[in-house]
Each structure stands twice: as structure tokens, then as C-alpha cells.
Short mmCIF file of N, CA and C in Angstrom, two decimals:
data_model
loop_
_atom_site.label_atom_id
_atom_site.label_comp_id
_atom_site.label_asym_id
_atom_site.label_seq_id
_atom_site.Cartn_x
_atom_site.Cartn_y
_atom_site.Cartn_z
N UNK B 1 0.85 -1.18 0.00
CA UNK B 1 0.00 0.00 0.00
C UNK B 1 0.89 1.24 0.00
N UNK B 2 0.67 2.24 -1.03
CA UNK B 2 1.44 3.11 -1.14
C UNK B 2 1.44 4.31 0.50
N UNK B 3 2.13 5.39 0.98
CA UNK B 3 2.02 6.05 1.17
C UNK B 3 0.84 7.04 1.29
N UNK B 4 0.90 7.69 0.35
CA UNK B 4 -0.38 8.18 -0.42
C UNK B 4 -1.58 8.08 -0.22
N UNK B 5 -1.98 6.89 -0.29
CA UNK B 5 -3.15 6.36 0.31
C UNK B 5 -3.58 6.12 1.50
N UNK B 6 -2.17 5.90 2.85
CA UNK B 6 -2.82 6.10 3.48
C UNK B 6 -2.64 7.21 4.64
N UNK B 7 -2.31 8.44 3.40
CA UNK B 7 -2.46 9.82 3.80
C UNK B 7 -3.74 10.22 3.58
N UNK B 8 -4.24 9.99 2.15
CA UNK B 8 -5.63 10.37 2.06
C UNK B 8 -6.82 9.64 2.58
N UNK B 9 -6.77 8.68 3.14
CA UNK B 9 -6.91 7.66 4.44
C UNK B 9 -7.56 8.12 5.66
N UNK B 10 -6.36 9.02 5.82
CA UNK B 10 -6.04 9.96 6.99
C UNK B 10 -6.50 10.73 7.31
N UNK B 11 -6.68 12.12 5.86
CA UNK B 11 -6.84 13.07 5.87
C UNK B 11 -8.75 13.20 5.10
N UNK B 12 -9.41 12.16 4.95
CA UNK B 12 -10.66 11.73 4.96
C UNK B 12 -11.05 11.49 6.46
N UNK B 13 -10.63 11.12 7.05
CA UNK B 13 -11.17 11.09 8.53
C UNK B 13 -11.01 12.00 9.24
N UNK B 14 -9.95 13.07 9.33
CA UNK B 14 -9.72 14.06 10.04
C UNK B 14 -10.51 15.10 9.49
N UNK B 15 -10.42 15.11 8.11
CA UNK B 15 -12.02 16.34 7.33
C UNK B 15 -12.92 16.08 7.82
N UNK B 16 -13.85 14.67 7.87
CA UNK B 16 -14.89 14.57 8.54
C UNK B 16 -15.31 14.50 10.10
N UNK B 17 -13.91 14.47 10.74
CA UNK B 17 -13.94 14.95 12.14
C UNK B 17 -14.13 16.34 12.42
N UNK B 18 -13.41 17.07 11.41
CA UNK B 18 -13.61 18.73 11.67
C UNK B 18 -14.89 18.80 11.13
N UNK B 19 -15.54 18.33 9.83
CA UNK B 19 -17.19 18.67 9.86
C UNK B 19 -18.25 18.87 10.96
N UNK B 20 -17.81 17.56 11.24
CA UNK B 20 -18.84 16.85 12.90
C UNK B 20 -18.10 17.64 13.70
N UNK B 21 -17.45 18.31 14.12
CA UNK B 21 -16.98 19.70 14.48
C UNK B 21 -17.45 20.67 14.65
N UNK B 22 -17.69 21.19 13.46
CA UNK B 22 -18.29 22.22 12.94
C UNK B 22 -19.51 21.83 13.06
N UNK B 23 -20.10 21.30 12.45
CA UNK B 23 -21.60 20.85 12.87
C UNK B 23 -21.92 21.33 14.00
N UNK B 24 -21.16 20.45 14.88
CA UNK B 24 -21.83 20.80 16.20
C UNK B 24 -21.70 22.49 17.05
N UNK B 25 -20.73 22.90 16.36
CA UNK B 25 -20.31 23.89 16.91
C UNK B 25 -21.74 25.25 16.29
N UNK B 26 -21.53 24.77 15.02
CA UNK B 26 -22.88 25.93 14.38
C UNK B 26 -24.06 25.25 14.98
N UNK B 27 -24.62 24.39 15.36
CA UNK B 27 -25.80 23.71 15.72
C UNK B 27 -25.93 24.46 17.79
N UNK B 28 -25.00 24.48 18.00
CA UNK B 28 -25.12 25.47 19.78
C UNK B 28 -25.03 26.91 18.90
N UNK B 29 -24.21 27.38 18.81
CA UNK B 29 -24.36 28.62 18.03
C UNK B 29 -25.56 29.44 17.35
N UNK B 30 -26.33 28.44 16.76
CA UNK B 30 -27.60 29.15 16.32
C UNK B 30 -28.86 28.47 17.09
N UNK B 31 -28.70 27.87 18.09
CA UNK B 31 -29.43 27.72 19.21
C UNK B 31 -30.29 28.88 19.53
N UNK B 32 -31.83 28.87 19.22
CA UNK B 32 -32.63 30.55 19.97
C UNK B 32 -32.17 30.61 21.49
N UNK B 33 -31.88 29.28 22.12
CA UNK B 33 -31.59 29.87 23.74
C UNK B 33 -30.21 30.45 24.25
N UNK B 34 -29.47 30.03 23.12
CA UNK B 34 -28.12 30.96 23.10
C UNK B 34 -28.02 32.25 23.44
N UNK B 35 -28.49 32.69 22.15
CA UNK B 35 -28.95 34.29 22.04
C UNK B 35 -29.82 35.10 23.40
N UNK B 36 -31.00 34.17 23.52
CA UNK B 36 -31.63 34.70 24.84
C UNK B 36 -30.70 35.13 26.23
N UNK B 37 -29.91 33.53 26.12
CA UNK B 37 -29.02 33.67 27.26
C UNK B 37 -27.96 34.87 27.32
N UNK B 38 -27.35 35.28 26.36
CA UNK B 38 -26.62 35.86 25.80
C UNK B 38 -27.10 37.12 26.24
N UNK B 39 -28.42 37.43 25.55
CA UNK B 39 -29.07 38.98 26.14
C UNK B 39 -29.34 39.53 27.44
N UNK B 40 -29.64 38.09 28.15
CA UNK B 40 -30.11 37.97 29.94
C UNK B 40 -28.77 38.40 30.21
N UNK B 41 -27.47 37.76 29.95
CA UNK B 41 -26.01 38.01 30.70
C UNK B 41 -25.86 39.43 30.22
N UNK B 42 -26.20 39.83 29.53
CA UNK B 42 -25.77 41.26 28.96
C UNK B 42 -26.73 42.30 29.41
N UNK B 43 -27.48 41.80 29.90
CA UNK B 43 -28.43 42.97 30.72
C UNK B 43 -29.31 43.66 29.72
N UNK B 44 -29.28 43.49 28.72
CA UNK B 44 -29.91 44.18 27.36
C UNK B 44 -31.27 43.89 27.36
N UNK B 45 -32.28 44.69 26.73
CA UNK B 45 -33.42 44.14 26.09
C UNK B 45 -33.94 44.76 24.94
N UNK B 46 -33.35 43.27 24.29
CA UNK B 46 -33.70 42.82 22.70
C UNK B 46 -34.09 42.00 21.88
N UNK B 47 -35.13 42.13 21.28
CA UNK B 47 -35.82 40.86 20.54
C UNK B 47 -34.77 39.61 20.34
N UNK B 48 -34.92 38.85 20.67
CA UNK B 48 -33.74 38.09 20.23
C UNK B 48 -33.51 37.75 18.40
N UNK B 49 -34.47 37.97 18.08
CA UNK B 49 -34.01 37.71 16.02
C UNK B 49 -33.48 38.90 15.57
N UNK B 50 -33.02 39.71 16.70
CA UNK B 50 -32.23 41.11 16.26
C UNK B 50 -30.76 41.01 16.76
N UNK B 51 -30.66 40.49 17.63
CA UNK B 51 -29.30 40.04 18.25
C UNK B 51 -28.44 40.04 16.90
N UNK B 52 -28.53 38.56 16.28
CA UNK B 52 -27.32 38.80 15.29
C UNK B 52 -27.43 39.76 14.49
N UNK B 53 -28.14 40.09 14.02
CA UNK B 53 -27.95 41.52 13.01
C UNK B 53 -27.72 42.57 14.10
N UNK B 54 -27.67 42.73 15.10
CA UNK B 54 -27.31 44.28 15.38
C UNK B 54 -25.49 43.77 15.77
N UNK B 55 -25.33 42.72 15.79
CA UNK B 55 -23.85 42.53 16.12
C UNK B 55 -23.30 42.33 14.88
N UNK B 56 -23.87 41.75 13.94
CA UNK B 56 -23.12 41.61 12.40
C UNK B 56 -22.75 42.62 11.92
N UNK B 57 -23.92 44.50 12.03
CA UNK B 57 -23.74 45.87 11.39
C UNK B 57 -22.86 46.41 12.53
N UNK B 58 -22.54 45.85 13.82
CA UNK B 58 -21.59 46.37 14.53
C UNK B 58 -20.70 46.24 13.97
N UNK B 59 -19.78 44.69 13.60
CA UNK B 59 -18.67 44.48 13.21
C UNK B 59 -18.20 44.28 11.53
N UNK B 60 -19.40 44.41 10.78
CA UNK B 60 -19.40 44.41 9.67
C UNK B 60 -19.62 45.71 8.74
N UNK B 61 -19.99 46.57 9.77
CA UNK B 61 -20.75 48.35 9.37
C UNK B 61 -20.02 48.78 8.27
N UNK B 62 -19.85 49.59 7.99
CA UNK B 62 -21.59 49.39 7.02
C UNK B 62 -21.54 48.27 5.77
N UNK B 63 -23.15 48.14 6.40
CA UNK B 63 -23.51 46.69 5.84
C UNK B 63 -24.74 46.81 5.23
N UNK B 64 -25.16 46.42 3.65
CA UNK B 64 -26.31 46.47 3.25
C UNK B 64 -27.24 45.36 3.42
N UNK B 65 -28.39 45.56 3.27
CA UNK B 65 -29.47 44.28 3.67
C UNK B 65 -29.25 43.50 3.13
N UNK B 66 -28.81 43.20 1.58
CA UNK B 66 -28.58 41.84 0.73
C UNK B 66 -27.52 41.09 1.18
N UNK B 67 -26.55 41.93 1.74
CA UNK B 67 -25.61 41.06 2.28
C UNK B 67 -25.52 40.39 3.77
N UNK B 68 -26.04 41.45 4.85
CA UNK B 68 -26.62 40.64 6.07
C UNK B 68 -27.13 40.05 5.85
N UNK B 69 -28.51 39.77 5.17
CA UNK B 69 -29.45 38.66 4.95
C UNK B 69 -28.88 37.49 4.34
N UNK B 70 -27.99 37.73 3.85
CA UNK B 70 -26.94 36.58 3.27
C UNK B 70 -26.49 35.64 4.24
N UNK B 71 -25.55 36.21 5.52
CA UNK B 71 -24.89 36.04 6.31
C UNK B 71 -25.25 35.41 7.38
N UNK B 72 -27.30 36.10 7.26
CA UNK B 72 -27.91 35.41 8.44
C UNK B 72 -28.66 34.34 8.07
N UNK B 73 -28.81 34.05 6.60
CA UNK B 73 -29.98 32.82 6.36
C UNK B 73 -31.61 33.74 6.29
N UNK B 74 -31.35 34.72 5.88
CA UNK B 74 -32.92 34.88 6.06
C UNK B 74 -33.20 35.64 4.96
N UNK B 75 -34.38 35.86 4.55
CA UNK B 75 -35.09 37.09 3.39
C UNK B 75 -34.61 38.22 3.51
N UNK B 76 -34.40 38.99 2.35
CA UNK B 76 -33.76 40.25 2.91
C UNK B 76 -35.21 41.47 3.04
N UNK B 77 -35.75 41.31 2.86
CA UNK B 77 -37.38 41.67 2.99
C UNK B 77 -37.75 41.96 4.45
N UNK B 78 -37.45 40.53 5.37
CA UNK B 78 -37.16 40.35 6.51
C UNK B 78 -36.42 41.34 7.40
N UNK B 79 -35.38 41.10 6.81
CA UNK B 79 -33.98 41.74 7.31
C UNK B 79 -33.67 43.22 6.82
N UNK B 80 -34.54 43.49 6.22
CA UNK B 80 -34.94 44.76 6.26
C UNK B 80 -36.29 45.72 7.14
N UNK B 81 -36.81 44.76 7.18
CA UNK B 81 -37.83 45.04 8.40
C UNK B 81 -37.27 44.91 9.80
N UNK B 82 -36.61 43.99 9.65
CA UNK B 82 -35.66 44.25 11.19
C UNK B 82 -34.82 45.18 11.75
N UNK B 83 -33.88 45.77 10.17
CA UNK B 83 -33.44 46.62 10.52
C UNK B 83 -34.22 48.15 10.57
N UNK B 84 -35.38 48.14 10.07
CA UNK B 84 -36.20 49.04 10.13
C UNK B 84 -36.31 49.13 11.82
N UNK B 85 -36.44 47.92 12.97
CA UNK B 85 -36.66 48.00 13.93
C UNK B 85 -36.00 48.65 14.49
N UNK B 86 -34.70 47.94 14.54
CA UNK B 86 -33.27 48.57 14.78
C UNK B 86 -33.04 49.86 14.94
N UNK B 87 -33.61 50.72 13.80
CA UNK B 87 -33.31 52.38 13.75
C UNK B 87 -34.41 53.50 14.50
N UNK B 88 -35.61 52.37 14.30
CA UNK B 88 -36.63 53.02 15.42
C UNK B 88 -36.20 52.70 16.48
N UNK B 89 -35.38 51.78 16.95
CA UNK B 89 -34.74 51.64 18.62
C UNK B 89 -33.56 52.91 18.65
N UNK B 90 -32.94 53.15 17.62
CA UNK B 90 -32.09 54.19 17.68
C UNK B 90 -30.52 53.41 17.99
N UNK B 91 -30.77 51.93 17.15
CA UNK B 91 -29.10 51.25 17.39
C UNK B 91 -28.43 50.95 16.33
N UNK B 92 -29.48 51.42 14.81
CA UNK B 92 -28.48 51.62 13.95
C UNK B 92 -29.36 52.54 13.01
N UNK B 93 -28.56 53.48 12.36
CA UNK B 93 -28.85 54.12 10.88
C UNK B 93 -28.77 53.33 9.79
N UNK B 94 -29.50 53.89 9.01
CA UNK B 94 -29.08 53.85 7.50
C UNK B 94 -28.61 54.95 6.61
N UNK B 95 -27.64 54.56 5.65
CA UNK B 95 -27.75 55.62 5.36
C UNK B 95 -26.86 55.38 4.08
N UNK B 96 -26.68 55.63 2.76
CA UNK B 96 -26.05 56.10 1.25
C UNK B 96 -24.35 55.14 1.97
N UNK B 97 -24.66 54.07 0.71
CA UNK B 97 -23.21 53.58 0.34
C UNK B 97 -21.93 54.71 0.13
N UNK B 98 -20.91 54.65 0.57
CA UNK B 98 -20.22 55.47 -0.11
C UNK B 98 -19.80 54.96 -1.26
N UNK B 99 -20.07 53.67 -1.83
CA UNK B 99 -19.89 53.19 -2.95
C UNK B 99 -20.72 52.88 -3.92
N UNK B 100 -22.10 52.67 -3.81
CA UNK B 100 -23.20 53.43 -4.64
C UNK B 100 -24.46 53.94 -3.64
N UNK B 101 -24.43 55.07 -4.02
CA UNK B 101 -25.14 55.94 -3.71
C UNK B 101 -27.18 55.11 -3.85
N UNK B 102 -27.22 54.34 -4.59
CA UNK B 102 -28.40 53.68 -4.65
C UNK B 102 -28.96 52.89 -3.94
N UNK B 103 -27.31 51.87 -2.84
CA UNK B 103 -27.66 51.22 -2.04
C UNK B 103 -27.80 52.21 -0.47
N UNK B 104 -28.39 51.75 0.56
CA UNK B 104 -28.43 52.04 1.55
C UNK B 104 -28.00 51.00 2.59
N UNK B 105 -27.02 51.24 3.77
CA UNK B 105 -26.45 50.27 4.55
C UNK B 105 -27.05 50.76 5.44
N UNK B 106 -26.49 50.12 6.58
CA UNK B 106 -27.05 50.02 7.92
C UNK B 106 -25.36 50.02 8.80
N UNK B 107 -25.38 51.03 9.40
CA UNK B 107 -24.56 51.58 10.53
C UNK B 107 -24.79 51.71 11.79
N UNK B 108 -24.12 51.04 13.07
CA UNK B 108 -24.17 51.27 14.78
C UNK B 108 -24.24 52.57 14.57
N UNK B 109 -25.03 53.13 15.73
CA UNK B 109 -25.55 53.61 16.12
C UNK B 109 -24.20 54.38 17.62
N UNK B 110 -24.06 55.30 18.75
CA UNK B 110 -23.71 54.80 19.84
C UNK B 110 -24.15 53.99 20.39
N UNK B 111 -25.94 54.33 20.68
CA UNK B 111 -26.68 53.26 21.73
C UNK B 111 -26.29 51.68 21.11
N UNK B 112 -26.20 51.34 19.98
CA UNK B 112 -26.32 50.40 19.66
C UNK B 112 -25.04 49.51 19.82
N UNK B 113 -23.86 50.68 19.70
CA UNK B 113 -22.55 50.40 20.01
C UNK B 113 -21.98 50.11 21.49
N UNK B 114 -23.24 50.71 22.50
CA UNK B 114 -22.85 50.33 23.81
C UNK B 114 -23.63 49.14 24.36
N UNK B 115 -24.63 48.75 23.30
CA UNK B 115 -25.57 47.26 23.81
C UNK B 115 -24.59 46.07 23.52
N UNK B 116 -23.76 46.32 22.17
CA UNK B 116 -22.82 45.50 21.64
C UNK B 116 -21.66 45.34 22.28
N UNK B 117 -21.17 46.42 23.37
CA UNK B 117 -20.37 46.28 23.95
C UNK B 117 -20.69 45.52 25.23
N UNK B 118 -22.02 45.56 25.86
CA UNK B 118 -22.28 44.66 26.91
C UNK B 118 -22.14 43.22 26.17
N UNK B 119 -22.56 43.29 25.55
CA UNK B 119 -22.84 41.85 24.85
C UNK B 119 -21.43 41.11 24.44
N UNK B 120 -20.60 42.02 24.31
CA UNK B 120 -18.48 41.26 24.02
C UNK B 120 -18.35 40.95 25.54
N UNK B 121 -18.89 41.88 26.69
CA UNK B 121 -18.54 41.45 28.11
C UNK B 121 -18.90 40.37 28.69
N UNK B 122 -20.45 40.11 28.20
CA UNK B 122 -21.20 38.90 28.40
C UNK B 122 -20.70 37.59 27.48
N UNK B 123 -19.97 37.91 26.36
CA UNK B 123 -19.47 37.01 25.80
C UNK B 123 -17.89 36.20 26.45
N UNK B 124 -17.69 37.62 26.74
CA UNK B 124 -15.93 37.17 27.84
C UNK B 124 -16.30 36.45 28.80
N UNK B 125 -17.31 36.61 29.42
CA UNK B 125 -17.24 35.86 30.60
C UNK B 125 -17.52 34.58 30.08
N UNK B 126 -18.54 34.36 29.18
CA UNK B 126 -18.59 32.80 28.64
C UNK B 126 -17.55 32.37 28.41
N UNK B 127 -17.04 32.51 27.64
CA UNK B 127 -15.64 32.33 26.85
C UNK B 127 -14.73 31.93 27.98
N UNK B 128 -14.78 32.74 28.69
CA UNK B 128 -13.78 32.40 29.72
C UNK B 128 -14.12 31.37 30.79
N UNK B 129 -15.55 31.28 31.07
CA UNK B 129 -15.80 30.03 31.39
C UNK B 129 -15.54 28.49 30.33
N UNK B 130 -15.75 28.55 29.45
CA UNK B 130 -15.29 27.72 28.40
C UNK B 130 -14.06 27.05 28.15
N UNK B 131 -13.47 27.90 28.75
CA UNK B 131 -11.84 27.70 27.94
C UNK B 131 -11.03 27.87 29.22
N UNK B 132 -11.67 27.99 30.16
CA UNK B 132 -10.90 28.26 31.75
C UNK B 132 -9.73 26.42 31.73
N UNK B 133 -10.29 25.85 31.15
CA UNK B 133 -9.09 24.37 32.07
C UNK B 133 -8.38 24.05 30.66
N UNK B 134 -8.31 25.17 29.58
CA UNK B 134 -7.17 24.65 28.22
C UNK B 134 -5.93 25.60 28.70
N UNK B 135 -5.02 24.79 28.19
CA UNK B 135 -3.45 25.86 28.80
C UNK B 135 -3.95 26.87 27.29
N UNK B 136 -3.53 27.93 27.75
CA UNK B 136 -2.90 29.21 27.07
C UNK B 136 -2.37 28.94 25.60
N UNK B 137 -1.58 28.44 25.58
CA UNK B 137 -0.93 28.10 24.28
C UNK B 137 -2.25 27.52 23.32
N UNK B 138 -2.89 26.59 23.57
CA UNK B 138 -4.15 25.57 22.77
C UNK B 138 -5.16 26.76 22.50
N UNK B 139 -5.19 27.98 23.52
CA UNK B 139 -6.53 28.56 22.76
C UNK B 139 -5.64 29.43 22.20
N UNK B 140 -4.34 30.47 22.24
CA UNK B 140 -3.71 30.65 21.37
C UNK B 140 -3.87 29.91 19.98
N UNK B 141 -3.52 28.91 19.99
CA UNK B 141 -3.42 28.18 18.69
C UNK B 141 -4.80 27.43 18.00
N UNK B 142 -5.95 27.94 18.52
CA UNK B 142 -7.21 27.31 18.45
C UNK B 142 -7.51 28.97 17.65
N UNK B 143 -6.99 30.28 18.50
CA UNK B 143 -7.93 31.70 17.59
C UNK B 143 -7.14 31.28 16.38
N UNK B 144 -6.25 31.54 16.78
CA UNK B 144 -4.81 31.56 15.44
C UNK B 144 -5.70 30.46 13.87
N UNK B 145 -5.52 29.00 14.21
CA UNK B 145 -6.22 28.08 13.07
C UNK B 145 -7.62 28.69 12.74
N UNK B 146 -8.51 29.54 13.43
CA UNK B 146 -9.97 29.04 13.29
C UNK B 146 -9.68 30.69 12.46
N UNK B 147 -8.79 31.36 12.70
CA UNK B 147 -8.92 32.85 11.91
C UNK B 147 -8.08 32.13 10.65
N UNK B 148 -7.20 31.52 10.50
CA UNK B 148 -6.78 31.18 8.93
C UNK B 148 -7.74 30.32 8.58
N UNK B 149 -8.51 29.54 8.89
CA UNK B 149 -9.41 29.01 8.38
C UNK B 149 -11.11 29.20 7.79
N UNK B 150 -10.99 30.96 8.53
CA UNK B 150 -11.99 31.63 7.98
C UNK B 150 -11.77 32.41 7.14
N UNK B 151 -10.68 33.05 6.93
CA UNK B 151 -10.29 33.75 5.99
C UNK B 151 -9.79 32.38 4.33
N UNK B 152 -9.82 31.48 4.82
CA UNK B 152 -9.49 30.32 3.86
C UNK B 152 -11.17 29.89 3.07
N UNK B 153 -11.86 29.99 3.94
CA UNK B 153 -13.11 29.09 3.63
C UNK B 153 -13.82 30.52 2.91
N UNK B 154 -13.51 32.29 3.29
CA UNK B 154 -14.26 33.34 2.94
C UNK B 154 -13.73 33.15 1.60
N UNK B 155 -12.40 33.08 0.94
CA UNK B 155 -11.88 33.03 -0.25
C UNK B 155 -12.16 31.61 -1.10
N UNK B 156 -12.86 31.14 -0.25
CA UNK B 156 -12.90 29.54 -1.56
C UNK B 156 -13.71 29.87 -2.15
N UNK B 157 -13.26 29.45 -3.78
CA UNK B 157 -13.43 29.81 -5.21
C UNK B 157 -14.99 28.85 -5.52
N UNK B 158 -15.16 27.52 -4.54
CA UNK B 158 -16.09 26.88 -5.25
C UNK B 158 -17.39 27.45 -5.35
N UNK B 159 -17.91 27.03 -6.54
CA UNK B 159 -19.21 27.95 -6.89
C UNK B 159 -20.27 27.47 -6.05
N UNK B 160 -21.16 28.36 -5.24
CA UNK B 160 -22.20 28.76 -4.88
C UNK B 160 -23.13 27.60 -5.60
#
């Protein structure tokens, strides 16, 4: 048996270990009681189907509806009515692409910028409950892989 084979052997089982990985990891992640929990620790009160979009136009700002709605799985019809909510709460604007003037994005707000900031605090403390018994180095090297591997998976060429 060559080599070769039973690299790709190998490297067939370890892909489908990181799937079932990932799986599970997006399957808690888009959990509705996540988010809830998430808002309770953060002291906030917010619909919870607004949560990720007001944190996506936080860190993604400015961001137009076709493309949040992309990002979140949902209608952008939707996700434009949400963010309609959003600006009547006063946690994000809209307002003229600087790159076409036809589209309109969606921009934090302050208020919206200081709900998002409870919500990174409420996230630290999870996090840090999470990862409290890995040495230092492993979650070092756990941000490190999971950021080349998003910037790897944002650039893959395969078609849609």
C-alpha cells in the first residue's frame, strides 16, 4: 500500500472529524436559547431575532441588507424590516453607500454600540468560562487556526 493512500486515508477522517466539528459547533451557536441567554447576561433588552444583526452591522458596518441577509440565512425583505426595527430603537442608521449611492447600509448607532459592547462582556465571561481548564498556548493556537481558516473558507473559489 502506497504512502499516499494512506495519507488520504487519513486526511478523509480528520475532514470529517472537523465537519462533525463544525456541525456541532454551528448547531449550539444558532441555538434561539443561546442568544436569549446571551441577552439575559448582557443585561440588554432585545428581541432576540435582532441580536445577530445588530452585532453583524456592529462588526461588519456598514452593511447592506442583501448582504446581512446573506450572512444570516434569512429574506432580505425580513432583514430589512428588522433593521427598520433597529433604527426606530435608535441602534443603527441607514444611510447612502459610499460606494453606490443607490444602495443604503445600515450603521451602529452609539446606543447600539454600547448594547454590543455589553454583549463582548457577556461574551468574555462565557468564553472564559469555556476555555478556563485549556493551557494558554491551545486557545492561542485554536484563535490563530480558526482565523486562517476563515479567511481560507471566505476566499474559496467553489461555486455557490
Amino acid at each position: 500500500m502506497s504512502t499516499n493512500k494512506v495519507q488520504n486515508t487519513h486526511n478523509v477522517a480528520v475532514l470529517r472529524d472537523l465537519h462533525s466539528s463544525l456541525v456541532e459547533i454551528v448547531g449550539v451557536m444558532n441555538r434561539p436559547q443561546r442568544d436569549e441567554s446571551m441577552i439575559r447576561a448582557a443585561g440588554i433588552s432585545l428581541d432576540r431575532a435582532l441580536f445577530p444583526l445588530l452585532v453583524l452591522v456592529e462588526r461588519l458596518g456598514p452593511i447592506g441588507v442583501v448582504e446581512l441577509a446573506d450572512r444570516v440565512g434569512r429574506d432580505y425583505t425580513t432583514v430589512s424590516r428588522q433593521i427598520a426595527k433597529m433604527e426606530a430603537q435608535g441602534l443603527v442608521d441607514r444611510t447612502e453607500s459610499a460606494a453606490d449611492r443607490r444602495v443604503r447600509v445600515a450603521v451602529i448607532t452609539k446606543a447600539g454600540k454600547a448594547m454590543t459592547d455589553r454583549i463582548d462582556e457577556a461574551r468574555k465571561k462565557i468564553g472564559q468560562a469555556i476555555f478556563s481548564k485549556w493551557e494558554q498556548q491551545d486557545l492561542i493556537d485554536l484563535a490563530r487556526l480558526m482565523r486562517r481558516f476563515a479567511e481560507d473558507i471566505k476566499d474559496d473559489p467553489t461555486p455557490q
